[in-house]
Structure formats: structure tokens, C-alpha cells
């Protein structure tokens, strides 16, 4: 095979992967919106204008605001003129955009930190004891408050000093499994001056004490599994951890920031976006999948996904303020208009994920006339 055809084949595979991925996300979004609107309308399918306003924003993501068009930016096609919810948890379209951007910043911070040989990186996982029946809007605040309380405490300050912890990045991950229910937990990346391993026992003590203060009725976290500390330098430990994610960007930054990966860590259950997939819906039954999904949308509303310690961005030379979720989404939508869409054409695309993703692929491959032809034909047939 000549180099050129190999390159062309790789480009084709990448483009097909992207098309399939988009199709999956559009289908997920359609299902999420159907479920959220169904709940708001009490199952009648009809919404009054007051109810439309009360819909959670992910339910309106992709709704046309003005005239819509297909645009190109950095070789990627997308549809402009629509509402974007900028939800970092529960939107199959916005969530990956936001998290990929955050992972990029984090990757840069990690690379710069590791330029100094005497710097260490540690991957800390903090969990709480929970029952299958615990609602997510109870356990999620406990997990996130516990971290704020712990790292704001005198004990943590002393601990960070004696263990040379300079910075941290903390992210919340949420999984669900039929055996254990909701499992919100924390991933924290610790940046240490020096390569000595931070003392795990003290973290267990601090974590247990903090949880006890926040919710004295809750069982203490498991001594064995409640606090995990792994070196993020050791390629073996990392490879072992990360090989469980089929996501292509297998690195620690993605691991901390993303959360849209297909399979959660083994035995940890599923990623909530999978509740929108046919296979999972078949296993759980549509009623349970829908109930869990709406519970997740509500419980994560306005919760922060990832926080950086003060000065980490500055010290690593990552310019400017951390962008908000909204800013990340707004910046990603300034491209060159390629195809103007009629109201009907856009509606057709929005309701048929396979055509939607295929048309964007054609535009990215420079086949705009074909894209236009497909839009025209499918709009005409959806009219009949
Ligand atoms: Zn969205």
C-alpha cells in the first residue's frame, strides 16, 4: 500500500468514526429531550408556554433560535443558529465539548508540571459508603461538600505542607449500577514537589472524619476501597487503569476531566449518558432508564464538574481565567457558513441522527453539493 492511500484510508476511518459518534450523540440527545418533555407535560406530549420555559436547558439544546445554517470551523462542521445548553453533565452534545476542552488545559498543566524531574503526580479516588436506594441528590452534595470541607481544613493544610502537595485538580465522576445504585465519587490529581508518595493513612482519617461531620448517620467509607491512591507517574498503574476506557485519548487528563467515556471502571457500573442507549434501555426497561436519567439531570443541575486549586493555572502558565462552560460552547461556534437551512430541513436533520451526522461528514469531506442534495431529498420525503 502506498503512503498516500494509507493516509487516505486513515482519514476515511477517522471521518467514519466521527460520523458514528455524532449519530450516537444525536440519538442520545433526541431521547433525553423526549423524556424530559414527556415528564414536563405529564405524558400528554403537549406543553404550554409556561412549561416550555420550565424545561431543563438540555431539553432545549439544538432548538432553532434564528435561521440555521451548516458552518465549518477548523475543518469541523456544525449547525449554527440553535440554542446550546452548555450543560457539562447531561447533554450528549455540549458535555463532551466542554470536557474535552477542560481535559486539554489539564493535559497542559500536567505536561508542564512533569517537565521538572523532581515533581510527582498522584491519582486519588475518594468514595463514600452508599446504599442502592440512596437518591443522587443526597449523595452527590455529600461527596462534593466533603472535598471542599476537607481541603479547607487545618488538618489538610498541615498535611499538604508535610507531603509537599502544591496543587490539586478535583473532578466528580458519577456512575450507576443495578447492584449498587448511584455512585458519585471524586478523582483528585495531586501535584507534589518531590516524588515521595503522600501518606494514604492520613487521607483516610481526614476523609472519614469529614464525612462523619457532614452526615453522622452514614456508614464510614470502606477502609480498603474508600480511599485509593495511585502514582500517576507509573506507566504500569496508569496503563492498567486507562486501558479500561475505550476512549481514544488514553491519558490522565482525560481520565480526570471527561466522564463521557463509554465504560466506567470495571464493576463501577455505567456512565449516566449510557442510560440513553438502546442496549441499556432494553436491559433496565424504559421506565427505569427514564427515571434514572431525569434524576441525574436534576441532581447535577449547576454542580461543578472540575475545580482547580488556586494558582495552578497561573503557575503552569495557562493563560487567562478559566473559561466558563458557557464560554467554551460560545467559542466553539464561530465558523464560516456553508449551507443555509430551511426550518423544515433543520427539523428533518434534528430528528434523524443518521442523516444529520452523514450530512456533516459530507461537508467536512468537501462534498457540499452532495450534502445539499441529501438535505433536499430527505426534506422532501419527510414532507410527504
Ligand atoms: Zn447542550
Tab-separated table of C-alpha atoms and ligand atoms in Angstrom:
chain	number	residue	atom	x	y	z
A	1	UNK	CA	0.000	0.000	0.000
A	2	UNK	CA	1.429	3.385	-0.895
A	3	UNK	CA	1.794	6.059	1.754
A	4	UNK	CA	-0.848	8.172	0.123
A	5	UNK	CA	-3.592	5.556	0.078
A	6	UNK	CA	-2.748	4.589	3.673
A	7	UNK	CA	-3.181	8.214	4.647
A	8	UNK	CA	-6.439	8.450	2.743
A	9	UNK	CA	-7.710	5.311	4.429
A	10	UNK	CA	-6.809	6.638	7.879
A	11	UNK	CA	-8.610	9.885	7.121
A	12	UNK	CA	-11.651	7.933	5.951
A	13	UNK	CA	-11.697	5.827	9.138
A	14	UNK	CA	-11.405	8.903	11.312
A	15	UNK	CA	-14.199	10.595	9.442
A	16	UNK	CA	-16.410	7.481	9.745
A	17	UNK	CA	-15.653	7.205	13.475
A	18	UNK	CA	-16.699	10.806	13.940
A	19	UNK	CA	-19.887	10.262	11.956
A	20	UNK	CA	-20.819	7.225	14.048
A	21	UNK	CA	-20.006	9.072	17.263
A	22	UNK	CA	-22.150	12.035	16.224
A	23	UNK	CA	-25.022	9.813	15.240
A	24	UNK	CA	-24.903	8.215	18.667
A	25	UNK	CA	-24.874	11.604	20.416
A	26	UNK	CA	-27.736	13.000	18.321
A	27	UNK	CA	-29.783	9.897	19.066
A	28	UNK	CA	-28.998	10.263	22.767
A	29	UNK	CA	-29.999	13.903	22.707
A	30	UNK	CA	-33.288	13.135	20.977
A	31	UNK	CA	-34.102	10.522	23.618
A	32	UNK	CA	-33.116	12.771	26.519
A	33	UNK	CA	-35.293	15.567	25.159
A	34	UNK	CA	-38.246	13.271	24.568
A	35	UNK	CA	-38.031	12.015	28.159
A	36	UNK	CA	-37.637	15.466	29.705
A	37	UNK	CA	-40.533	16.898	27.695
A	38	UNK	CA	-42.639	13.887	28.484
A	39	UNK	CA	-42.113	14.433	32.187
A	40	UNK	CA	-42.915	18.148	31.951
A	41	UNK	CA	-46.115	17.501	30.009
A	42	UNK	CA	-47.183	14.717	32.362
A	43	UNK	CA	-47.090	12.265	29.485
A	44	UNK	CA	-49.535	14.211	27.289
A	45	UNK	CA	-46.774	15.354	24.906
A	46	UNK	CA	-48.275	18.866	24.810
A	47	UNK	CA	-46.530	21.728	26.556
A	48	UNK	CA	-47.906	25.132	27.422
A	49	UNK	CA	-45.586	28.117	27.089
A	50	UNK	CA	-45.024	28.253	30.845
A	51	UNK	CA	-43.973	24.602	30.807
A	52	UNK	CA	-41.655	25.263	27.869
A	53	UNK	CA	-39.855	27.872	29.942
A	54	UNK	CA	-39.552	25.472	32.874
A	55	UNK	CA	-37.908	22.730	30.822
A	56	UNK	CA	-34.338	21.981	31.911
A	57	UNK	CA	-31.955	23.574	29.407
A	58	UNK	CA	-30.664	20.257	27.986
A	59	UNK	CA	-34.230	19.640	26.823
A	60	UNK	CA	-33.968	22.690	24.534
A	61	UNK	CA	-30.418	22.217	23.283
A	62	UNK	CA	-30.392	22.340	19.486
A	63	UNK	CA	-33.718	24.153	19.174
A	64	UNK	CA	-33.538	26.764	16.407
A	65	UNK	CA	-33.147	30.343	17.627
A	66	UNK	CA	-32.919	32.116	14.292
A	67	UNK	CA	-32.224	30.942	10.765
A	68	UNK	CA	-29.975	27.883	10.968
A	69	UNK	CA	-27.010	27.057	8.777
A	70	UNK	CA	-24.267	24.477	8.484
A	71	UNK	CA	-20.889	26.035	9.159
A	72	UNK	CA	-17.295	24.923	9.118
A	73	UNK	CA	-14.702	25.712	11.745
A	74	UNK	CA	-11.208	24.180	11.770
A	75	UNK	CA	-12.407	21.525	9.362
A	76	UNK	CA	-15.354	20.541	11.575
A	77	UNK	CA	-18.950	21.070	10.509
A	78	UNK	CA	-21.719	22.039	12.881
A	79	UNK	CA	-25.104	23.738	12.842
A	80	UNK	CA	-25.313	27.379	13.869
A	81	UNK	CA	-28.335	29.412	14.891
A	82	UNK	CA	-29.530	26.994	17.547
A	83	UNK	CA	-29.768	27.069	21.300
A	84	UNK	CA	-26.899	25.478	23.251
A	85	UNK	CA	-27.457	24.361	26.807
A	86	UNK	CA	-23.752	24.335	27.863
A	87	UNK	CA	-24.514	21.635	30.404
A	88	UNK	CA	-21.281	19.908	31.486
A	89	UNK	CA	-23.072	16.765	32.773
A	90	UNK	CA	-26.220	15.888	30.937
A	91	UNK	CA	-26.069	16.996	27.309
A	92	UNK	CA	-24.765	14.433	24.798
A	93	UNK	CA	-23.593	17.322	22.564
A	94	UNK	CA	-22.337	20.042	24.943
A	95	UNK	CA	-20.873	17.805	27.663
A	96	UNK	CA	-18.125	16.246	25.503
A	97	UNK	CA	-17.205	19.650	24.007
A	98	UNK	CA	-16.811	21.213	27.450
A	99	UNK	CA	-14.966	18.267	28.945
A	100	UNK	CA	-12.602	17.833	26.041
A	101	UNK	CA	-11.623	21.474	26.390
A	102	UNK	CA	-11.066	21.102	30.148
A	103	UNK	CA	-9.016	17.955	29.566
A	104	UNK	CA	-6.821	19.919	27.140
A	105	UNK	CA	-5.979	22.525	29.803
A	106	UNK	CA	-5.343	19.826	32.344
A	107	UNK	CA	-3.086	17.921	29.967
A	108	UNK	CA	-1.035	21.078	29.513
A	109	UNK	CA	-0.766	21.598	33.278
A	110	UNK	CA	0.390	18.001	33.739
A	111	UNK	CA	2.986	18.247	30.982
A	112	UNK	CA	4.415	21.449	32.402
A	113	UNK	CA	4.470	20.052	35.921
A	114	UNK	CA	6.337	16.974	34.770
A	115	UNK	CA	8.999	18.986	32.983
A	116	UNK	CA	10.694	19.079	36.388
A	117	UNK	CA	12.056	15.647	37.233
A	118	UNK	CA	11.518	16.070	40.985
A	119	UNK	CA	7.791	16.674	40.590
A	120	UNK	CA	5.279	13.950	41.413
A	121	UNK	CA	1.686	13.320	40.377
A	122	UNK	CA	-0.784	11.187	42.336
A	123	UNK	CA	-4.217	9.968	41.410
A	124	UNK	CA	-6.542	9.907	44.401
A	125	UNK	CA	-10.027	8.364	44.361
A	126	UNK	CA	-12.389	9.193	47.246
A	127	UNK	CA	-15.668	7.373	47.737
A	128	UNK	CA	-18.421	7.253	50.338
A	129	UNK	CA	-20.457	4.366	51.680
A	130	UNK	CA	-23.810	4.296	49.949
A	131	UNK	CA	-26.888	2.155	49.615
A	132	UNK	CA	-28.625	1.131	46.440
A	133	UNK	CA	-31.641	3.232	47.384
A	134	UNK	CA	-29.723	6.475	48.068
A	135	UNK	CA	-31.024	9.261	45.805
A	136	UNK	CA	-28.331	11.019	43.783
A	137	UNK	CA	-29.388	14.441	45.024
A	138	UNK	CA	-28.447	13.256	48.525
A	139	UNK	CA	-25.104	11.561	47.865
A	140	UNK	CA	-23.745	13.972	45.233
A	141	UNK	CA	-23.772	17.053	47.522
A	142	UNK	CA	-22.172	14.972	50.298
A	143	UNK	CA	-19.297	13.992	48.018
A	144	UNK	CA	-18.659	17.492	46.715
A	145	UNK	CA	-19.095	19.227	50.091
A	146	UNK	CA	-16.838	16.717	51.775
A	147	UNK	CA	-13.991	17.606	49.460
A	148	UNK	CA	-14.428	21.370	49.993
A	149	UNK	CA	-14.556	20.864	53.761
A	150	UNK	CA	-11.571	18.569	53.842
A	151	UNK	CA	-9.254	20.675	51.737
A	152	UNK	CA	-10.309	23.836	53.596
A	153	UNK	CA	-9.416	22.296	56.967
A	154	UNK	CA	-6.361	22.990	59.111
A	155	UNK	CA	-5.599	19.275	59.027
A	156	UNK	CA	-5.412	19.271	55.235
A	157	UNK	CA	-3.239	22.377	55.170
A	158	UNK	CA	-0.773	20.750	57.522
A	159	UNK	CA	-0.964	17.530	55.584
A	160	UNK	CA	-0.393	19.251	52.229
A	161	UNK	CA	2.611	21.042	53.654
A	162	UNK	CA	4.278	17.978	55.131
A	163	UNK	CA	3.574	15.925	51.998
A	164	UNK	CA	4.728	18.692	49.618
A	165	UNK	CA	1.349	18.900	47.872
A	166	UNK	CA	1.450	22.058	45.817
A	167	UNK	CA	-1.735	21.834	43.744
A	168	UNK	CA	-4.734	19.662	43.038
A	169	UNK	CA	-7.429	19.213	40.444
A	170	UNK	CA	-10.616	17.536	41.558
A	171	UNK	CA	-13.330	16.088	39.360
A	172	UNK	CA	-16.575	14.361	40.256
A	173	UNK	CA	-17.497	11.159	38.479
A	174	UNK	CA	-20.935	9.608	38.678
A	175	UNK	CA	-21.722	6.029	37.738
A	176	UNK	CA	-24.742	3.813	38.257
A	177	UNK	CA	-25.070	0.066	38.593
A	178	UNK	CA	-28.019	-2.258	39.216
A	179	UNK	CA	-26.242	-3.753	42.267
A	180	UNK	CA	-25.160	-0.535	43.984
A	181	UNK	CA	-27.277	2.295	42.579
A	182	UNK	CA	-25.745	5.756	42.195
A	183	UNK	CA	-22.050	6.000	42.923
A	184	UNK	CA	-20.787	9.600	42.882
A	185	UNK	CA	-17.080	9.776	43.722
A	186	UNK	CA	-14.101	12.067	43.435
A	187	UNK	CA	-10.978	11.857	41.350
A	188	UNK	CA	-8.277	14.152	42.610
A	189	UNK	CA	-4.939	14.690	40.971
A	190	UNK	CA	-2.303	15.754	43.497
A	191	UNK	CA	0.739	17.696	42.287
A	192	UNK	CA	3.663	17.127	44.643
A	193	UNK	CA	7.068	18.720	44.890
A	194	UNK	CA	9.266	15.675	45.308
A	195	UNK	CA	8.401	12.160	44.306
A	196	UNK	CA	7.720	10.713	47.753
A	197	UNK	CA	4.288	9.081	47.956
A	198	UNK	CA	1.807	11.073	50.059
A	199	UNK	CA	0.679	9.254	53.195
A	200	UNK	CA	-2.561	7.431	52.397
A	201	UNK	CA	-3.460	6.633	56.023
A	202	UNK	CA	-3.788	10.315	56.919
A	203	UNK	CA	-6.076	10.900	53.958
A	204	UNK	CA	-8.299	8.021	55.083
A	205	UNK	CA	-8.515	9.569	58.555
A	206	UNK	CA	-9.283	13.054	57.259
A	207	UNK	CA	-11.845	11.778	54.748
A	208	UNK	CA	-13.592	9.646	57.371
A	209	UNK	CA	-13.698	12.497	59.889
A	210	UNK	CA	-15.041	14.956	57.312
A	211	UNK	CA	-17.786	12.589	56.197
A	212	UNK	CA	-18.683	11.952	59.810
A	213	UNK	CA	-19.128	15.704	60.335
A	214	UNK	CA	-21.264	16.144	57.234
A	215	UNK	CA	-23.511	13.123	57.675
A	216	UNK	CA	-23.098	11.416	61.025
A	217	UNK	CA	-25.674	8.731	60.207
A	218	UNK	CA	-23.738	7.410	57.236
A	219	UNK	CA	-21.505	4.374	57.487
A	220	UNK	CA	-17.801	5.214	57.386
A	221	UNK	CA	-16.102	4.775	53.979
A	222	UNK	CA	-14.555	1.384	53.378
A	223	UNK	CA	-11.063	1.183	54.880
A	224	UNK	CA	-9.835	-0.800	51.898
A	225	UNK	CA	-11.583	0.896	48.986
A	226	UNK	CA	-12.812	4.241	50.328
A	227	UNK	CA	-9.535	5.956	49.509
A	228	UNK	CA	-7.339	4.831	46.635
A	229	UNK	CA	-4.003	6.418	45.921
A	230	UNK	CA	-2.053	5.527	42.797
A	231	UNK	CA	1.032	7.001	41.269
A	232	UNK	CA	0.157	8.842	38.092
A	233	UNK	CA	3.809	8.533	37.057
A	234	UNK	CA	3.900	4.795	36.928
A	235	UNK	CA	3.102	3.820	33.387
A	236	UNK	CA	2.020	0.353	34.537
A	237	UNK	CA	-0.594	1.565	37.009
A	238	UNK	CA	-1.840	4.152	34.548
A	239	UNK	CA	-1.959	1.812	31.602
A	240	UNK	CA	-3.871	-0.682	33.720
A	241	UNK	CA	-6.338	1.935	34.812
A	242	UNK	CA	-6.752	3.612	31.475
A	243	UNK	CA	-6.897	0.536	29.305
A	244	UNK	CA	-10.360	0.003	30.733
A	245	UNK	CA	-11.603	3.013	28.832
A	246	UNK	CA	-12.245	2.547	25.139
A	247	UNK	CA	-11.904	6.271	24.681
A	248	UNK	CA	-9.096	7.040	22.284
A	249	UNK	CA	-7.449	9.745	24.353
A	250	UNK	CA	-5.968	7.496	26.980
A	251	UNK	CA	-4.271	9.823	29.354
A	252	UNK	CA	-4.654	11.072	32.850
A	253	UNK	CA	-6.092	14.449	31.840
A	254	UNK	CA	-8.990	12.860	30.002
A	255	UNK	CA	-9.469	10.444	32.831
A	256	UNK	CA	-9.961	13.244	35.325
A	257	UNK	CA	-11.918	15.638	33.159
A	258	UNK	CA	-14.069	13.736	30.696
A	259	UNK	CA	-16.712	11.491	32.125
A	260	UNK	CA	-18.446	10.724	28.840
A	261	UNK	CA	-16.442	7.599	28.240
A	262	UNK	CA	-18.327	4.508	27.314
A	263	UNK	CA	-17.464	2.131	30.074
A	264	UNK	CA	-16.810	3.209	33.584
A	265	UNK	CA	-14.109	1.453	35.554
A	266	UNK	CA	-14.749	-2.250	35.885
A	267	UNK	CA	-17.549	-3.110	38.317
A	268	UNK	CA	-18.303	0.558	38.783
A	269	UNK	CA	-21.359	0.434	36.581
A	270	UNK	CA	-22.330	2.601	33.669
A	271	UNK	CA	-21.783	6.202	32.730
A	272	UNK	CA	-25.153	8.034	33.007
A	273	UNK	CA	-25.171	9.042	29.315
A	274	UNK	CA	-25.467	5.335	28.564
A	275	UNK	CA	-28.935	5.385	30.114
A	276	UNK	CA	-29.947	6.926	26.786
A	277	UNK	CA	-28.667	3.977	24.724
A	278	UNK	CA	-30.898	1.268	23.286
A	279	UNK	CA	-28.971	-1.621	24.851
A	280	UNK	CA	-29.169	-0.230	28.384
A	281	UNK	CA	-32.813	0.771	27.970
A	282	UNK	CA	-33.605	-2.779	26.913
A	283	UNK	CA	-31.854	-4.183	29.972
A	284	UNK	CA	-33.408	-1.814	32.507
A	285	UNK	CA	-36.734	-1.246	30.869
A	286	UNK	CA	-37.676	2.207	29.553
A	287	UNK	CA	-39.390	3.329	32.762
A	288	UNK	CA	-36.380	2.774	34.984
A	289	UNK	CA	-33.920	4.221	32.453
A	290	UNK	CA	-36.075	7.326	32.101
A	291	UNK	CA	-36.499	7.740	35.837
A	292	UNK	CA	-32.752	7.432	36.429
A	293	UNK	CA	-31.923	9.851	33.623
A	294	UNK	CA	-34.254	12.593	34.840
A	295	UNK	CA	-32.964	12.070	38.379
A	296	UNK	CA	-29.428	12.573	37.056
A	297	UNK	CA	-30.345	15.714	35.079
A	298	UNK	CA	-31.947	17.257	38.188
A	299	UNK	CA	-29.252	16.251	40.674
A	300	UNK	CA	-26.354	17.591	38.582
A	301	UNK	CA	-28.007	20.929	37.812
A	302	UNK	CA	-25.462	23.712	38.417
A	303	UNK	CA	-22.913	21.394	40.004
A	304	UNK	CA	-19.321	21.966	39.021
A	305	UNK	CA	-17.611	19.083	37.282
A	306	UNK	CA	-13.996	20.041	37.820
A	307	UNK	CA	-12.164	22.510	40.042
A	308	UNK	CA	-8.523	23.538	40.091
A	309	UNK	CA	-6.586	24.677	43.120
A	310	UNK	CA	-5.916	28.393	43.219
A	311	UNK	CA	-2.846	29.433	41.196
A	312	UNK	CA	-2.359	26.106	39.409
A	313	UNK	CA	-3.318	27.641	36.069
A	314	UNK	CA	-1.144	30.680	36.700
A	315	UNK	CA	1.851	28.660	37.907
A	316	UNK	CA	1.646	26.393	34.866
A	317	UNK	CA	1.449	29.364	32.520
A	318	UNK	CA	-2.039	28.561	31.290
A	319	UNK	CA	-3.245	31.965	30.236
A	320	UNK	CA	-6.287	33.794	31.428
A	321	UNK	CA	-9.216	32.990	33.615
A	322	UNK	CA	-10.678	29.540	33.456
A	323	UNK	CA	-13.447	29.785	30.845
A	324	UNK	CA	-16.981	29.020	31.993
A	325	UNK	CA	-18.934	26.167	30.421
A	326	UNK	CA	-20.953	28.774	28.563
A	327	UNK	CA	-17.828	30.457	27.164
A	328	UNK	CA	-16.390	27.166	25.939
A	329	UNK	CA	-19.571	26.464	24.000
A	330	UNK	CA	-19.855	30.008	22.612
A	331	UNK	CA	-16.264	29.952	21.374
A	332	UNK	CA	-16.802	26.698	19.579
A	333	UNK	CA	-19.489	28.140	17.330
A	334	UNK	CA	-17.877	30.777	15.113
A	335	UNK	CA	-17.337	29.270	11.704
A	336	UNK	CA	-17.847	30.009	8.030
A	337	UNK	CA	-21.405	29.485	6.740
A	338	UNK	CA	-21.588	26.723	4.125
A	339	UNK	CA	-25.257	25.745	3.739
A	340	UNK	CA	-28.326	27.738	4.813
A	341	UNK	CA	-31.084	25.536	6.172
A	342	UNK	CA	-34.815	25.993	5.906
A	343	UNK	CA	-36.909	25.405	9.027
A	344	UNK	CA	-38.095	22.119	7.551
A	345	UNK	CA	-34.596	20.992	6.611
A	346	UNK	CA	-33.272	21.671	10.071
A	347	UNK	CA	-36.186	19.860	11.685
A	348	UNK	CA	-35.520	16.870	9.444
A	349	UNK	CA	-31.829	16.811	10.448
A	350	UNK	CA	-32.553	17.204	14.133
A	351	UNK	CA	-34.959	14.287	14.158
A	352	UNK	CA	-32.856	11.898	12.055
A	353	UNK	CA	-29.447	11.410	13.706
A	354	UNK	CA	-28.108	9.189	10.900
A	355	UNK	CA	-28.744	11.786	8.173
A	356	UNK	CA	-27.627	14.639	10.402
A	357	UNK	CA	-24.235	13.032	11.043
A	358	UNK	CA	-23.867	11.899	7.426
A	359	UNK	CA	-24.524	15.398	6.045
A	360	UNK	CA	-21.927	16.957	8.372
A	361	UNK	CA	-19.425	14.327	7.269
A	362	UNK	CA	-20.037	15.152	3.585
A	363	UNK	CA	-19.497	18.855	4.298
A	364	UNK	CA	-16.230	18.114	6.113
A	365	UNK	CA	-15.075	15.956	3.227
A	366	UNK	CA	-15.611	18.870	0.844
A	367	UNK	CA	-18.688	17.341	-0.785
A	368	UNK	CA	-21.044	20.238	-0.216
A	369	UNK	CA	-23.197	19.651	-3.357
A	370	UNK	CA	-23.856	16.072	-2.222
A	371	UNK	CA	-24.767	17.325	1.244
A	372	UNK	CA	-27.231	19.811	-0.257
A	373	UNK	CA	-28.759	17.125	-2.450
A	374	UNK	CA	-29.257	14.789	0.525
A	375	UNK	CA	-30.855	17.560	2.572
A	376	UNK	CA	-33.231	18.452	-0.261
A	377	UNK	CA	-34.264	14.874	-0.938
A	378	UNK	CA	-34.769	13.928	2.691
A	379	UNK	CA	-36.668	17.110	3.472
A	380	UNK	CA	-38.968	16.475	0.515
A	381	UNK	CA	-39.592	12.886	1.599
A	382	UNK	CA	-40.211	13.875	5.214
A	383	UNK	CA	-42.799	16.366	3.943
A	384	UNK	CA	-44.735	13.638	2.151
B	1	LIG	ZN1	-26.403	21.011	25.017
